[in-house]
PDB file of C-alpha atoms in Angstrom:
ATOM      1  CA  MET A   1      58.892  81.158 165.680  1.00  0.00           C
ATOM      2  CA  SER A   2      56.113  83.517 167.466  1.00  0.00           C
ATOM      3  CA  GLY A   3      53.720  83.828 164.296  1.00  0.00           C
ATOM      4  CA  SER A   4      55.185  87.563 163.054  1.00  0.00           C
ATOM      5  CA  ILE A   5      58.182  88.468 160.901  1.00  0.00           C
ATOM      6  CA  SER A   6      61.348  88.490 163.421  1.00  0.00           C
ATOM      7  CA  PRO A   7      62.683  92.716 163.778  1.00  0.00           C
ATOM      8  CA  TRP A   8      64.522  93.864 161.000  1.00  0.00           C
ATOM      9  CA  PRO A   9      68.337  93.251 162.936  1.00  0.00           C
ATOM     10  CA  VAL A  10      70.383  96.559 163.656  1.00  0.00           C
ATOM     11  CA  VAL A  11      74.412  96.800 162.300  1.00  0.00           C
ATOM     12  CA  LYS A  12      77.038  99.486 162.038  1.00  0.00           C
ATOM     13  CA  THR A  13      80.618 100.279 161.868  1.00  0.00           C
ATOM     14  CA  GLY A  14      82.075  96.957 163.102  1.00  0.00           C
ATOM     15  CA  SER A  15      79.403  94.213 162.603  1.00  0.00           C
ATOM     16  CA  SER A  16      80.141  91.051 160.499  1.00  0.00           C
ATOM     17  CA  GLU A  17      79.104  88.494 159.560  1.00  0.00           C
ATOM     18  CA  HIS A  18      74.668  88.064 158.284  1.00  0.00           C
ATOM     19  CA  PRO A  19      73.419  89.731 156.782  1.00  0.00           C
ATOM     20  CA  ILE A  20      76.452  92.884 155.772  1.00  0.00           C
ATOM     21  CA  LYS A  21      77.005  90.801 153.119  1.00  0.00           C
ATOM     22  CA  THR A  22      73.355  91.372 151.676  1.00  0.00           C
ATOM     23  CA  LEU A  23      73.436  95.016 153.212  1.00  0.00           C
ATOM     24  CA  GLN A  24      76.282  96.002 150.798  1.00  0.00           C
ATOM     25  CA  TYR A  25      74.769  94.921 147.362  1.00  0.00           C
ATOM     26  CA  LEU A  26      71.378  96.660 148.904  1.00  0.00           C
ATOM     27  CA  LEU A  27      73.971  99.674 148.676  1.00  0.00           C
ATOM     28  CA  ARG A  28      75.063  98.709 145.296  1.00  0.00           C
ATOM     29  CA  ALA A  29      71.076  97.907 143.517  1.00  0.00           C
ATOM     30  CA  ARG A  30      71.090 101.028 145.699  1.00  0.00           C
ATOM     31  CA  GLY A  31      73.752 102.789 142.963  1.00  0.00           C
ATOM     32  CA  HIS A  32      76.072 103.746 146.244  1.00  0.00           C
ATOM     33  CA  SER A  33      80.228 102.118 146.136  1.00  0.00           C
ATOM     34  CA  ALA A  34      80.769  99.183 148.729  1.00  0.00           C
ATOM     35  CA  VAL A  35      82.422  96.352 148.518  1.00  0.00           C
ATOM     36  CA  VAL A  36      81.456  93.357 149.311  1.00  0.00           C
ATOM     37  CA  ASP A  37      83.595  91.657 152.424  1.00  0.00           C
ATOM     38  CA  GLY A  38      81.012  90.783 154.902  1.00  0.00           C
ATOM     39  CA  LEU A  39      82.644  93.783 157.083  1.00  0.00           C
ATOM     40  CA  PHE A  40      80.698  97.190 157.828  1.00  0.00           C
ATOM     41  CA  GLY A  41      83.928  98.891 157.699  1.00  0.00           C
ATOM     42  CA  PRO A  42      84.531 103.347 156.313  1.00  0.00           C
ATOM     43  CA  GLN A  43      83.105 102.788 153.017  1.00  0.00           C
ATOM     44  CA  THR A  44      80.309 100.711 153.921  1.00  0.00           C
ATOM     45  CA  ASP A  45      79.586 103.190 156.579  1.00  0.00           C
ATOM     46  CA  ALA A  46      79.885 106.176 153.992  1.00  0.00           C
ATOM     47  CA  ALA A  47      77.488 104.482 151.248  1.00  0.00           C
ATOM     48  CA  VAL A  48      75.075 104.227 154.622  1.00  0.00           C
ATOM     49  CA  LYS A  49      75.075 108.054 155.155  1.00  0.00           C
ATOM     50  CA  ALA A  50      74.738 108.890 152.095  1.00  0.00           C
ATOM     51  CA  PHE A  51      71.734 106.419 150.869  1.00  0.00           C
ATOM     52  CA  GLN A  52      70.317 107.771 154.703  1.00  0.00           C
ATOM     53  CA  ALA A  53      70.803 111.131 153.564  1.00  0.00           C
ATOM     54  CA  SER A  54      69.401 110.444 150.513  1.00  0.00           C
ATOM     55  CA  GLN A  55      66.469 109.211 151.492  1.00  0.00           C
ATOM     56  CA  GLY A  56      65.649 111.927 153.866  1.00  0.00           C
ATOM     57  CA  LEU A  57      67.195 109.936 156.699  1.00  0.00           C
ATOM     58  CA  THR A  58      69.081 110.362 159.978  1.00  0.00           C
ATOM     59  CA  ALA A  59      72.216 109.977 158.370  1.00  0.00           C
ATOM     60  CA  ASP A  60      73.981 108.371 161.349  1.00  0.00           C
ATOM     61  CA  GLY A  61      75.379 105.101 159.506  1.00  0.00           C
ATOM     62  CA  ILE A  62      73.331 102.321 161.493  1.00  0.00           C
ATOM     63  CA  VAL A  63      71.184 100.402 159.798  1.00  0.00           C
ATOM     64  CA  GLY A  64      67.846  99.576 161.675  1.00  0.00           C
ATOM     65  CA  PRO A  65      64.031  99.298 160.508  1.00  0.00           C
ATOM     66  CA  THR A  66      63.871 102.524 158.655  1.00  0.00           C
ATOM     67  CA  THR A  67      66.961 102.292 157.205  1.00  0.00           C
ATOM     68  CA  TRP A  68      65.914  98.839 155.565  1.00  0.00           C
ATOM     69  CA  THR A  69      62.950  99.641 154.742  1.00  0.00           C
ATOM     70  CA  ALA A  70      64.018 102.132 152.818  1.00  0.00           C
ATOM     71  CA  LEU A  71      66.692 100.067 151.320  1.00  0.00           C
ATOM     72  CA  VAL A  72      64.974  96.883 149.797  1.00  0.00           C
ATOM     73  CA  VAL A  73      64.186  96.778 146.202  1.00  0.00           C
ATOM     74  CA  GLN A  74      61.877  94.175 145.284  1.00  0.00           C
ATOM     75  CA  VAL A  75      62.875  90.904 143.020  1.00  0.00           C
ATOM     76  CA  LYS A  76      61.123  88.376 141.484  1.00  0.00           C
ATOM     77  CA  LYS A  77      61.930  85.868 139.071  1.00  0.00           C
ATOM     78  CA  GLY A  78      63.146  88.346 135.826  1.00  0.00           C
ATOM     79  CA  SER A  79      65.245  90.246 138.132  1.00  0.00           C
ATOM     80  CA  GLN A  80      68.879  90.743 137.955  1.00  0.00           C
ATOM     81  CA  GLY A  81      71.297  92.760 139.177  1.00  0.00           C
ATOM     82  CA  ASP A  82      73.052  93.200 142.810  1.00  0.00           C
ATOM     83  CA  ALA A  83      69.225  93.345 145.191  1.00  0.00           C
ATOM     84  CA  VAL A  84      68.456  89.680 143.356  1.00  0.00           C
ATOM     85  CA  ARG A  85      72.309  89.109 144.606  1.00  0.00           C
ATOM     86  CA  GLY A  86      70.911  89.820 147.793  1.00  0.00           C
ATOM     87  CA  VAL A  87      68.997  87.108 148.484  1.00  0.00           C
ATOM     88  CA  GLN A  88      71.136  84.213 146.641  1.00  0.00           C
ATOM     89  CA  GLU A  89      73.601  86.032 149.093  1.00  0.00           C
ATOM     90  CA  GLU A  90      70.948  85.267 152.223  1.00  0.00           C
ATOM     91  CA  PHE A  91      69.930  81.700 150.420  1.00  0.00           C
ATOM     92  CA  GLN A  92      74.046  80.859 150.888  1.00  0.00           C
ATOM     93  CA  PHE A  93      73.821  81.372 154.356  1.00  0.00           C
ATOM     94  CA  ARG A  94      71.234  79.400 154.979  1.00  0.00           C
ATOM     95  CA  ASN A  95      73.558  76.479 153.339  1.00  0.00           C
ATOM     96  CA  LEU A  96      73.889  74.082 155.719  1.00  0.00           C
ATOM     97  CA  SER A  97      75.598  72.126 152.929  1.00  0.00           C
ATOM     98  CA  GLY A  98      79.418  73.088 153.014  1.00  0.00           C
ATOM     99  CA  ASP A  99      78.282  72.818 148.881  1.00  0.00           C
ATOM    100  CA  PRO A 100      78.544  76.365 147.403  1.00  0.00           C
ATOM    101  CA  SER A 101      77.367  74.965 144.460  1.00  0.00           C
ATOM    102  CA  LYS A 102      74.194  73.875 145.903  1.00  0.00           C
ATOM    103  CA  GLY A 103      70.844  76.163 146.686  1.00  0.00           C
ATOM    104  CA  PRO A 104      70.785  79.217 144.235  1.00  0.00           C
ATOM    105  CA  GLN A 105      74.781  80.700 142.910  1.00  0.00           C
ATOM    106  CA  VAL A 106      75.030  84.101 143.985  1.00  0.00           C
ATOM    107  CA  ASP A 107      75.083  85.225 140.097  1.00  0.00           C
ATOM    108  CA  GLY A 108      72.372  88.085 139.784  1.00  0.00           C
ATOM    109  CA  ILE A 109      70.148  86.374 137.668  1.00  0.00           C
ATOM    110  CA  PHE A 110      66.727  85.604 139.746  1.00  0.00           C
ATOM    111  CA  GLY A 111      66.331  82.322 137.835  1.00  0.00           C
ATOM    112  CA  PRO A 112      64.666  78.930 138.430  1.00  0.00           C
ATOM    113  CA  VAL A 113      66.583  78.223 141.182  1.00  0.00           C
ATOM    114  CA  THR A 114      66.577  81.411 142.827  1.00  0.00           C
ATOM    115  CA  ASP A 115      62.616  81.615 142.439  1.00  0.00           C
ATOM    116  CA  ALA A 116      61.796  77.802 143.589  1.00  0.00           C
ATOM    117  CA  SER A 117      64.205  78.918 147.026  1.00  0.00           C
ATOM    118  CA  VAL A 118      62.297  82.076 147.234  1.00  0.00           C
ATOM    119  CA  ARG A 119      58.696  80.113 147.329  1.00  0.00           C
ATOM    120  CA  GLY A 120      60.019  77.507 149.856  1.00  0.00           C
ATOM    121  CA  PHE A 121      61.175  79.999 151.914  1.00  0.00           C
ATOM    122  CA  GLN A 122      57.851  81.457 152.041  1.00  0.00           C
ATOM    123  CA  GLN A 123      56.169  78.489 152.429  1.00  0.00           C
ATOM    124  CA  ALA A 124      58.017  77.276 155.374  1.00  0.00           C
ATOM    125  CA  LEU A 125      56.576  81.267 156.779  1.00  0.00           C
ATOM    126  CA  SER A 126      53.262  80.573 155.710  1.00  0.00           C
ATOM    127  CA  LEU A 127      53.338  77.670 158.178  1.00  0.00           C
ATOM    128  CA  ASP A 128      53.688  80.012 161.063  1.00  0.00           C
ATOM    129  CA  ILE A 129      52.611  83.005 159.736  1.00  0.00           C
ATOM    130  CA  PRO A 130      49.448  82.564 157.700  1.00  0.00           C
ATOM    131  CA  SER A 131      50.007  86.406 156.097  1.00  0.00           C
ATOM    132  CA  VAL A 132      52.695  86.174 154.448  1.00  0.00           C
ATOM    133  CA  LYS A 133      51.815  85.559 150.715  1.00  0.00           C
ATOM    134  CA  VAL A 134      53.939  82.180 148.700  1.00  0.00           C
ATOM    135  CA  ASP A 135      54.410  84.835 145.161  1.00  0.00           C
ATOM    136  CA  GLY A 136      58.058  83.883 144.424  1.00  0.00           C
ATOM    137  CA  ILE A 137      58.944  88.167 144.888  1.00  0.00           C
ATOM    138  CA  VAL A 138      60.503  88.993 147.182  1.00  0.00           C
ATOM    139  CA  GLY A 139      59.875  92.194 149.200  1.00  0.00           C
ATOM    140  CA  PRO A 140      59.677  94.214 152.098  1.00  0.00           C
ATOM    141  CA  VAL A 141      58.064  90.590 154.442  1.00  0.00           C
ATOM    142  CA  THR A 142      60.100  88.202 152.253  1.00  0.00           C
ATOM    143  CA  TRP A 143      63.197  91.005 152.782  1.00  0.00           C
ATOM    144  CA  GLN A 144      63.318  91.744 156.649  1.00  0.00           C
ATOM    145  CA  ALA A 145      62.518  87.401 156.892  1.00  0.00           C
ATOM    146  CA  LEU A 146      65.437  87.137 154.774  1.00  0.00           C
ATOM    147  CA  VAL A 147      67.357  89.801 156.240  1.00  0.00           C
ATOM    148  CA  SER A 148      66.794  89.061 159.833  1.00  0.00           C
ATOM    149  CA  GLY A 149      67.589  85.245 159.948  1.00  0.00           C
ATOM    150  CA  MET A 150      64.454  83.391 160.087  1.00  0.00           C
ATOM    151  CA  LEU A 151      64.742  79.865 159.574  1.00  0.00           C
ATOM    152  CA  SER A 152      68.565  79.395 159.543  1.00  0.00           C
ATOM    153  CA  PHE A 153      70.063  77.233 161.562  1.00  0.00           C
TER     154      PHE A 153
END
């Protein structure tokens, strides 16, 4: 790491893998219909364009920094729903054990395991980026670090 948060990824129709499932969970959290399948197909494209239009953004279906920033939802211990599933999906993406039962489950409930994972992630980031707060709150900075793939191998 270079002492700064990695840039938001740019994803669009045809993209697959990380962070498409997280994108789909965030679209659902914002009230848009999306199947969480990890594929940026026609339905995800339509949901992205509808979201962009609803936010007064250019509705081009390309998810870059402006769209990500508008899309993320702050979550913390006690939060529930699809935005929490997006956070949990990020930790499953980083789970190298091969055992999906390790780490936070993608259940939409921000409980103690998700809280510990978020705080551990923030702590690791803060070693190189002192401005990162270890507060267990997934706000814009933590979302950007997660979605951009930081601390994944």
